[in-house]
């Protein structure tokens, strides 16, 4: 997914080979991660797609099934991965993820600790942000989840940037060998306040922390605990509203051609009921946008803080 | 050199750029540290010398030294929970700054608080210390906190105030008599927030969450080549370069002859390695076909001209910047900074892209595109630039208005040029979190702009016959 060595410059123009991870795009919100394998096929409602037909095609190509249906093959990115990964837990989505990365000031070379790993949705973006020289250490106390996450990072090519460990972070805190070594800590845990003292210990000077919690009671306790060793404590909620765009034709009712689209020539006839109908080019078409009717109303609160600087 | 934007750049050095946050955001000043640089706080001119070699995140206060006012690190309490309530800590105040008086009344009701403000009469006689008394204390070397304590001791009404009003009183006095200067690291987050707060038009009203989304949606990652159209002062270019960390390239492209200003890039502490990765190129150079050198001969002439303009305008703006306070917030390169030093110290980002690198972009395609060009027609820009991207490359287009993005999205759909098209509008709400007084902040930014995002696909011809 990432190019960690300058020699393997990130260039999507390269063509698809056997063993590559591709994102199969049917339509928006309907995508699937597939590892290309010479002899296998992908079957969906558009028909049967032979992987062998994909090999040698460029990422971004449209490919056809036996029935003539088609899908697009995209190169994986952390954003696409978040949309296709296996949900083993609740996950973070792009609005929260992108804000967390910027607000924690995660930059190339940074060392980041995360717990819990969950489904690795955030981890994937953290890995991109610390690349090529930094590292993400992510902890989950759930053995199987950690194992699946490890397998995912192998599959997405991030294993050199991410280490997954099994550990009860609320109970034991972060390992002592990280003391004073860490640039940022991210917590997505049920009782994050239990981990704050340990986070303060591992963070270096001016290091940043973020805790994600769905409930305000969690935030309240976290903030109370943070005040001892942290400063610049701020809590946010981030949401996204998406828009539908459509070209619509609307009847023009204006009597003469002084309407907004002066170029549209219109002739009118009066009907028996007195209303005007437009003939010739009776309607005006324009591109319009409106918010989509449904949206995620709440994900969680993001609380950020910075270790107090003791000079 | 230990400078630069590596994760290690946590201690300042001479020539380093810093963001100074005076009294919890009342004033935000970008400064370049030098022994000669001075900053006026209240009526005192303070040298910035004491800030050199200090950790980012340090809070300074103004002390009266024999040689005049002087900035020195304020004591920081690593408090235990009980001490917090006394208001001596540093940033607990931040949470309370946003609180207005309407708040106070309602919040007060929730609290277990025996006092209320029914007996308070504000007749300006409550304070028995006069201005002269305070000056006299100062001359005798009293520190700001001591003055505040004296003001409280001499206030007839302080004891009668609710705990909440007492905090507010303290905060007001602290700002006046014991101003605090917090030294922050200038990174995408702090720079964007500072401009958004004090000078949003300069950055096209791009809010920090929106900037974050642009960077994610365009998959800005190490070793990639990112094409940007940045008409928001260089914030976008700087933020992308920061994420590339000295790998790949950010190509700051422009229509016509004159490059767009990238003053803000210099506020980031980008290492030389990172600055080298910021290149500028006129879009005509990027669009001209790779082989036919004759055809671009004509262009070449203008380009040479463009280049010299570029260099001149760049150096002019640097010098200008170092004296002007045009910037409202970027009191950048403060009064006493020598322009000459400034120019030498400032990293040279934004060299003109040479033929070889342009050729490699033409050959491989850019890995993504980000546009923040409020003044250009969105569709024209996207139509011209999309072909420069590699297939499957993501892009993110920012605009303050919805309509240009809607039109652009519609055209991209009709032209089957991209998939996964989406217009999003981010929404960001901050909360005050305090015991029994948690609620959304009274003020919020109601609008952070719109983003059109999507992924470029192979044109139909291409997918039938892959070019390689
Ligand atoms: C909601 S998920 C995290 C999702 C993740 N942020 C993502 O984007 O995919 C929370 C995870 O925390 C883990 N967890 C809960 N308590 C823990 C503890 N005490 N120590 C370590 N991990 C814990 C759970 O096993 C779960 O996988």
XYZ file of N, CA and C in Angstrom, chain B residues 115-285:
513
model
N -22.527 30.474 47.510
C -22.578 31.897 47.205
C -23.282 32.128 45.876
N -23.916 33.230 45.734
C -24.361 33.649 44.411
C -24.027 35.122 44.285
N -24.446 35.755 43.181
C -23.945 37.106 42.979
C -24.996 38.175 43.284
N -26.000 37.837 44.124
C -27.077 38.810 44.359
C -26.577 40.055 45.088
N -25.508 39.898 45.907
C -25.066 41.034 46.701
C -23.967 41.855 46.022
N -23.572 41.421 44.812
C -22.452 42.108 44.158
C -22.881 43.424 43.532
N -22.206 44.489 43.918
C -22.463 45.770 43.278
C -21.162 46.199 42.613
N -21.215 46.443 41.334
C -19.995 46.809 40.660
C -19.932 48.330 40.538
N -19.271 48.977 41.467
C -19.248 50.437 41.429
C -17.825 50.988 41.329
N -16.890 50.111 40.887
C -15.515 50.547 40.664
C -14.773 50.978 41.922
N -15.390 50.797 43.068
C -14.674 51.160 44.290
C -14.227 49.910 45.027
N -14.533 48.757 44.403
C -14.220 47.497 45.078
C -12.726 47.290 45.264
N -11.938 47.863 44.355
C -10.495 47.664 44.421
C -9.818 48.847 45.092
N -9.080 48.590 46.167
C -8.445 49.705 46.859
C -6.999 49.959 46.423
N -6.414 49.020 45.667
C -5.062 49.284 45.133
C -5.165 50.208 43.926
N -4.321 51.201 43.853
C -4.357 52.096 42.697
C -3.274 51.707 41.708
N -3.348 52.297 40.541
C -2.335 52.063 39.517
C -0.939 52.369 40.037
N -0.832 53.456 40.800
C 0.488 53.822 41.335
C 1.000 52.769 42.302
N 0.086 52.268 43.142
C 0.498 51.223 44.089
C 1.120 50.054 43.341
N 0.458 49.687 42.225
C 0.923 48.516 41.478
C 2.288 48.793 40.872
N 2.436 50.009 40.305
C 3.738 50.366 39.730
C 4.847 50.308 40.790
N 4.496 50.773 41.961
C 5.475 50.767 43.047
C 5.888 49.343 43.397
N 4.910 48.464 43.437
C 5.220 47.053 43.717
C 6.177 46.504 42.676
N 5.879 46.833 41.423
C 6.728 46.359 40.334
C 8.164 46.838 40.514
N 8.287 48.125 40.828
C 9.642 48.677 40.984
C 10.395 47.940 42.071
N 9.642 47.479 43.050
C 10.312 46.720 44.102
C 10.503 45.253 43.719
N 10.218 44.941 42.440
C 10.532 43.601 41.935
C 9.453 42.557 42.167
N 8.220 43.022 42.412
C 7.143 42.047 42.604
C 6.876 41.313 41.289
N 6.641 40.016 41.346
C 6.305 39.249 40.152
C 4.810 39.354 39.920
N 4.426 39.034 38.697
C 3.023 39.164 38.312
C 2.075 38.483 39.281
N 2.435 37.273 39.700
C 1.534 36.528 40.575
C 1.344 37.217 41.913
N 2.417 37.871 42.382
C 2.307 38.583 43.655
C 1.371 39.771 43.516
N 1.441 40.427 42.374
C 0.534 41.556 42.141
C -0.916 41.070 42.139
N -1.125 39.954 41.494
C -2.490 39.431 41.440
C -2.988 39.095 42.846
N -2.120 38.479 43.638
C -2.526 38.162 45.008
C -2.855 39.431 45.782
N -2.064 40.471 45.572
C -2.324 41.738 46.259
C -3.655 42.331 45.814
N -3.939 42.233 44.504
C -5.208 42.762 43.997
C -6.375 42.017 44.637
N -6.209 40.717 44.780
C -7.277 39.924 45.374
C -7.450 40.299 46.846
N -6.333 40.423 47.530
C -6.401 40.751 48.960
C -7.049 42.112 49.172
N -6.879 43.007 48.214
C -7.430 44.352 48.354
C -8.774 44.532 47.655
N -9.332 43.428 47.182
C -10.626 43.531 46.535
C -11.713 43.302 47.578
N -12.624 44.267 47.675
C -13.676 44.161 48.682
C -14.689 43.094 48.280
N -14.771 42.783 46.995
C -15.849 41.902 46.535
C -15.402 40.481 46.245
N -14.080 40.250 46.178
C -13.587 38.942 45.732
C -14.205 37.796 46.536
N -14.230 37.970 47.854
C -14.721 36.899 48.718
C -16.190 36.592 48.460
N -16.907 37.605 48.011
C -18.347 37.405 47.816
C -18.655 36.751 46.468
N -17.673 36.751 45.583
C -17.926 36.188 44.254
C -18.084 34.674 44.340
N -18.793 34.119 43.342
C -18.851 32.663 43.243
C -17.466 32.175 42.836
N -17.195 30.902 43.088
C -15.886 30.345 42.743
C -15.612 30.591 41.266
N -16.663 30.467 40.505
C -16.532 30.652 39.071
C -16.111 32.078 38.726
N -16.750 33.060 39.358
C -16.381 34.451 39.082
C -14.995 34.756 39.617
N -14.631 34.093 40.698
C -13.276 34.300 41.220
C -12.242 33.864 40.192
N -12.518 32.743 39.563
C -11.607 32.275 38.520
C -11.506 33.292 37.400
N -12.650 33.806 36.994
C -12.660 34.772 35.910
C -11.884 36.028 36.284
N -12.039 36.437 37.523
C -11.334 37.626 38.014
C -9.829 37.407 37.935
N -9.417 36.254 38.457
C -8.005 35.908 38.439
C -7.452 35.903 37.020
N -8.211 35.303 36.118
C -7.773 35.182 34.730
C -7.571 36.555 34.108
N -8.535 37.450 34.400
C -8.457 38.796 33.842
C -7.202 39.503 34.338
N -6.973 39.374 35.628
C -5.800 40.045 36.207
C -4.508 39.402 35.713
N -4.549 38.099 35.585
C -3.352 37.395 35.120
C -2.955 37.889 33.731
N -3.948 38.030 32.861
C -3.642 38.466 31.510
C -2.990 39.833 31.514
N -3.461 40.682 32.418
C -2.963 42.046 32.440
C -1.611 42.142 33.147
N -1.491 41.488 34.303
C -0.297 41.721 35.117
C 0.739 40.606 35.024
N 0.317 39.453 34.577
C 1.285 38.361 34.463
C 1.064 37.611 33.153
N 1.270 38.302 32.025
C 0.990 37.655 30.738
C 1.856 36.413 30.551
N 1.258 35.424 29.914
C 1.962 34.168 29.670
C 2.225 34.022 28.181
N 3.390 33.530 27.851
C 3.738 33.291 26.450
C 4.042 31.806 26.299
N 3.188 31.135 25.561
C 3.396 29.706 25.323
C 4.096 29.546 23.983
N 5.221 28.834 23.979
C 5.981 28.664 22.735
C 5.603 27.341 22.094
N 5.027 27.446 20.919
C 4.539 26.244 20.236
C 5.366 25.907 19.014
N 5.313 24.640 18.664
C 5.969 24.167 17.454
C 5.106 24.557 16.251
N 5.684 25.220 15.247
C 4.872 25.553 14.082
C 4.753 24.349 13.152
N 3.658 23.657 13.238
C 3.382 22.516 12.354
C 2.026 22.779 11.706
N 1.628 21.923 10.787
C 0.385 22.167 10.044
C -0.767 22.505 10.992
N -0.882 21.741 12.065
C -1.999 21.978 12.982
C -1.969 23.383 13.558
N -0.848 23.769 14.161
C -0.829 25.053 14.867
C -0.866 26.222 13.885
N -0.227 26.053 12.736
C -0.214 27.144 11.758
C -1.610 27.358 11.203
N -2.274 26.270 10.847
C -3.622 26.369 10.291
C -4.570 26.969 11.326
N -4.473 26.519 12.550
C -5.366 27.046 13.582
C -5.120 28.522 13.843
N -3.846 28.910 13.864
C -3.529 30.310 14.131
C -4.080 31.201 13.024
N -3.843 30.807 11.768
C -4.377 31.612 10.672
C -5.895 31.597 10.673
N -6.486 30.447 10.919
C -7.938 30.365 10.880
C -8.550 31.293 11.920
N -7.861 31.421 13.036
C -8.384 32.243 14.122
C -8.185 33.729 13.850
N -7.008 34.085 13.335
C -6.678 35.497 13.254
C -6.739 36.080 11.845
N -6.582 35.251 10.837
C -6.450 35.798 9.493
C -6.961 34.778 8.476
N -8.217 34.350 8.635
C -8.697 33.206 7.838
C -8.711 33.448 6.333
N -8.868 34.703 5.913
C -8.960 34.931 4.468
C -7.654 34.565 3.763
N -6.552 34.714 4.483
C -5.249 34.391 3.878
C -5.148 32.906 3.503
N -5.835 32.046 4.232
C -5.763 30.612 3.947
C -7.083 30.096 3.373
N -7.833 31.010 2.752
C -9.065 30.596 2.085
C -10.066 29.953 3.037
N -10.044 30.351 4.307
C -10.982 29.852 5.310
C -10.904 28.336 5.478
N -9.724 27.810 5.268
C -9.528 26.362 5.380
C -9.342 25.984 6.851
N -10.290 25.262 7.397
C -10.228 24.891 8.810
C -9.336 23.667 8.977
N -8.827 23.469 10.163
C -7.818 22.411 10.350
C -8.380 21.017 10.073
N -9.645 20.793 10.370
C -10.207 19.466 10.069
C -10.350 19.271 8.565
N -10.617 20.374 7.858
C -10.734 20.285 6.405
C -9.360 20.015 5.783
N -8.366 20.715 6.273
C -6.999 20.459 5.808
C -6.620 18.994 6.048
N -6.970 18.496 7.224
C -6.660 17.101 7.551
C -7.300 16.143 6.555
N -8.552 16.433 6.224
C -9.247 15.573 5.267
C -8.586 15.617 3.895
N -8.182 16.810 3.467
C -7.526 16.917 2.157
C -6.295 16.023 2.108
N -5.502 16.075 3.193
C -4.256 15.314 3.208
C -4.533 13.811 3.213
N -5.562 13.395 3.937
C -5.903 11.969 3.954
C -6.502 11.529 2.628
N -7.465 12.295 2.166
C -8.156 11.893 0.942
C -7.203 11.809 -0.235
N -6.168 12.632 -0.234
C -5.193 12.605 -1.325
C -4.046 11.648 -1.007
N -4.214 10.830 0.023
C -3.238 9.778 0.326
C -1.807 10.315 0.370
N -1.611 11.439 1.014
C -0.260 12.009 1.091
C 0.588 11.082 1.947
N 1.573 10.464 1.338
C 2.404 9.503 2.056
C 3.815 9.556 1.500
N 4.751 9.044 2.271
C 6.151 9.196 1.899
C 6.389 8.618 0.505
N 7.359 9.170 -0.159
C 7.753 8.738 -1.495
C 6.682 8.923 -2.553
N 5.733 9.827 -2.317
C 4.801 10.070 -3.412
C 5.014 11.463 -3.973
N 4.541 11.660 -5.183
C 4.670 12.944 -5.863
C 3.301 13.591 -5.904
N 3.148 14.667 -5.132
C 1.823 15.265 -4.973
C 1.765 16.569 -5.758
N 0.768 16.650 -6.625
C 0.556 17.876 -7.386
C -0.414 18.759 -6.606
N -0.025 20.011 -6.343
C -0.946 20.898 -5.640
C -1.132 22.203 -6.413
N -2.331 22.764 -6.281
C -2.556 24.142 -6.691
C -2.914 24.847 -5.384
N -1.989 25.638 -4.907
C -2.105 26.208 -3.573
C -2.216 27.727 -3.700
N -3.438 28.220 -3.609
C -3.626 29.673 -3.633
C -4.031 30.140 -2.245
N -3.564 29.419 -1.247
C -3.882 29.783 0.130
C -2.585 30.040 0.898
N -1.668 30.698 0.216
C -0.502 31.239 0.896
C 0.618 30.252 1.181
N 0.463 29.000 0.739
C 1.531 28.019 0.971
C 1.225 27.065 2.110
N 0.094 27.262 2.777
C -0.263 26.361 3.881
C -0.356 24.917 3.398
N -1.007 24.740 2.255
C -1.196 23.394 1.722
C 0.149 22.772 1.344
N 0.960 23.554 0.651
C 2.278 23.076 0.219
C 3.109 22.662 1.435
N 3.117 23.508 2.447
C 3.886 23.220 3.653
C 3.376 21.965 4.346
N 2.057 21.847 4.431
C 1.472 20.703 5.128
C 1.790 19.403 4.387
N 1.760 19.459 3.054
C 2.083 18.261 2.273
C 3.561 17.912 2.448
N 4.426 18.924 2.354
C 5.863 18.685 2.478
C 6.188 18.083 3.841
N 5.525 18.588 4.870
C 5.733 18.080 6.221
C 5.422 16.575 6.282
N 4.353 16.172 5.611
C 3.969 14.754 5.617
C 4.886 13.902 4.760
N 5.483 14.508 3.731
C 6.391 13.725 2.882
C 7.710 13.488 3.607
N 8.026 14.364 4.539
C 9.208 14.169 5.365
C 10.505 14.047 4.598
N 10.638 14.767 3.500
C 11.911 14.737 2.775
C 11.996 13.620 1.745
N 10.859 13.009 1.434
C 10.829 12.009 0.356
C 9.870 12.524 -0.707
N 9.842 11.892 -1.866
C 8.893 12.278 -2.901
C 9.014 13.752 -3.250
N 7.936 14.303 -3.823
C 7.928 15.719 -4.164
C 6.550 16.306 -3.965
N 6.514 17.582 -3.596
C 5.272 18.326 -3.744
C 5.523 19.332 -4.853
N 4.687 19.237 -5.887
C 4.832 20.151 -7.022
C 3.785 21.237 -6.875
N 4.244 22.426 -6.526
C 3.369 23.585 -6.364
C 3.201 24.213 -7.748
N 2.053 23.994 -8.365
C 1.902 24.391 -9.766
C 1.046 25.640 -9.887
N 1.249 26.362 -10.967
C 0.484 27.599 -11.143
C 0.145 27.825 -12.597
N -0.993 28.480 -12.810
C -1.404 28.869 -14.154
C -0.759 30.208 -14.464
N -0.370 30.403 -15.703
C 0.221 31.688 -16.086
C 1.686 31.745 -15.730
N 2.177 32.977 -15.568
C 3.612 33.194 -15.422
C 4.065 33.294 -13.967
N 3.205 33.850 -13.144
C 3.665 34.180 -11.797
C 3.243 33.111 -10.806
N 4.199 32.559 -10.073
C 3.825 31.568 -9.061
C 3.005 32.222 -7.954
N 2.198 31.415 -7.279
C 1.403 31.937 -6.179
C 2.291 32.030 -4.936
N 1.925 32.943 -4.059
C 2.718 33.143 -2.849
C 2.766 31.856 -2.014
N 3.942 31.572 -1.450
C 4.024 30.468 -0.488
C 4.714 30.914 0.790
N 4.428 32.125 1.207
C 5.038 32.661 2.423
C 4.921 31.717 3.620
N 3.780 31.071 3.720
C 3.518 30.292 4.934
C 4.471 29.104 5.048
N 4.989 28.654 3.913
C 5.931 27.515 3.958
C 7.098 27.826 4.894
N 7.511 29.085 4.903
C 8.688 29.429 5.705
C 8.409 29.414 7.207
N 7.140 29.402 7.559
C 6.805 29.363 8.983
C 7.025 27.958 9.546
N 6.813 26.942 8.717
C 7.109 25.567 9.140
C 8.622 25.484 9.362
N 9.050 24.678 10.302
C 10.495 24.465 10.440
C 10.914 23.311 9.547
N 10.854 23.511 8.246
C 11.170 22.401 7.356
C 12.683 22.313 7.191
N 13.212 21.129 7.311
C 14.652 20.942 7.133
C 15.015 21.187 5.666
N 16.286 21.378 5.403
C 16.716 21.587 4.017
C 16.298 20.414 3.143
N 16.405 19.232 3.734
C 16.039 18.014 3.002
C 14.580 18.089 2.551
N 13.725 18.584 3.430
C 12.305 18.690 3.090
C 12.078 19.816 2.084
N 12.767 20.938 2.299
C 12.573 22.079 1.391
C 12.935 21.736 -0.048
N 13.950 20.914 -0.199
C 14.370 20.513 -1.548
C 13.274 19.756 -2.276
N 12.346 19.224 -1.495
C 11.273 18.420 -2.091
C 10.067 19.266 -2.480
N 10.176 20.579 -2.253
C 9.105 21.471 -2.680
C 9.557 22.123 -3.970
N 8.905 21.804 -5.079
C 9.277 22.392 -6.361
C 8.086 23.146 -6.914
N 8.428 24.147 -7.733
C 7.366 24.899 -8.381
C 7.403 24.646 -9.869
N 6.234 24.659 -10.462
C 6.225 24.517 -11.912
C 4.982 25.182 -12.487
N 5.167 25.922 -13.605
C 3.966 26.419 -14.286
C 3.239 25.229 -14.903
N 1.936 25.302 -14.907
C 1.168 24.168 -15.397
C 1.440 23.927 -16.884
N 1.769 25.003 -17.612
C 2.067 24.824 -19.033
C 3.251 23.874 -19.234
N 4.235 23.932 -18.347
C 5.371 23.008 -18.454
C 4.952 21.566 -18.221
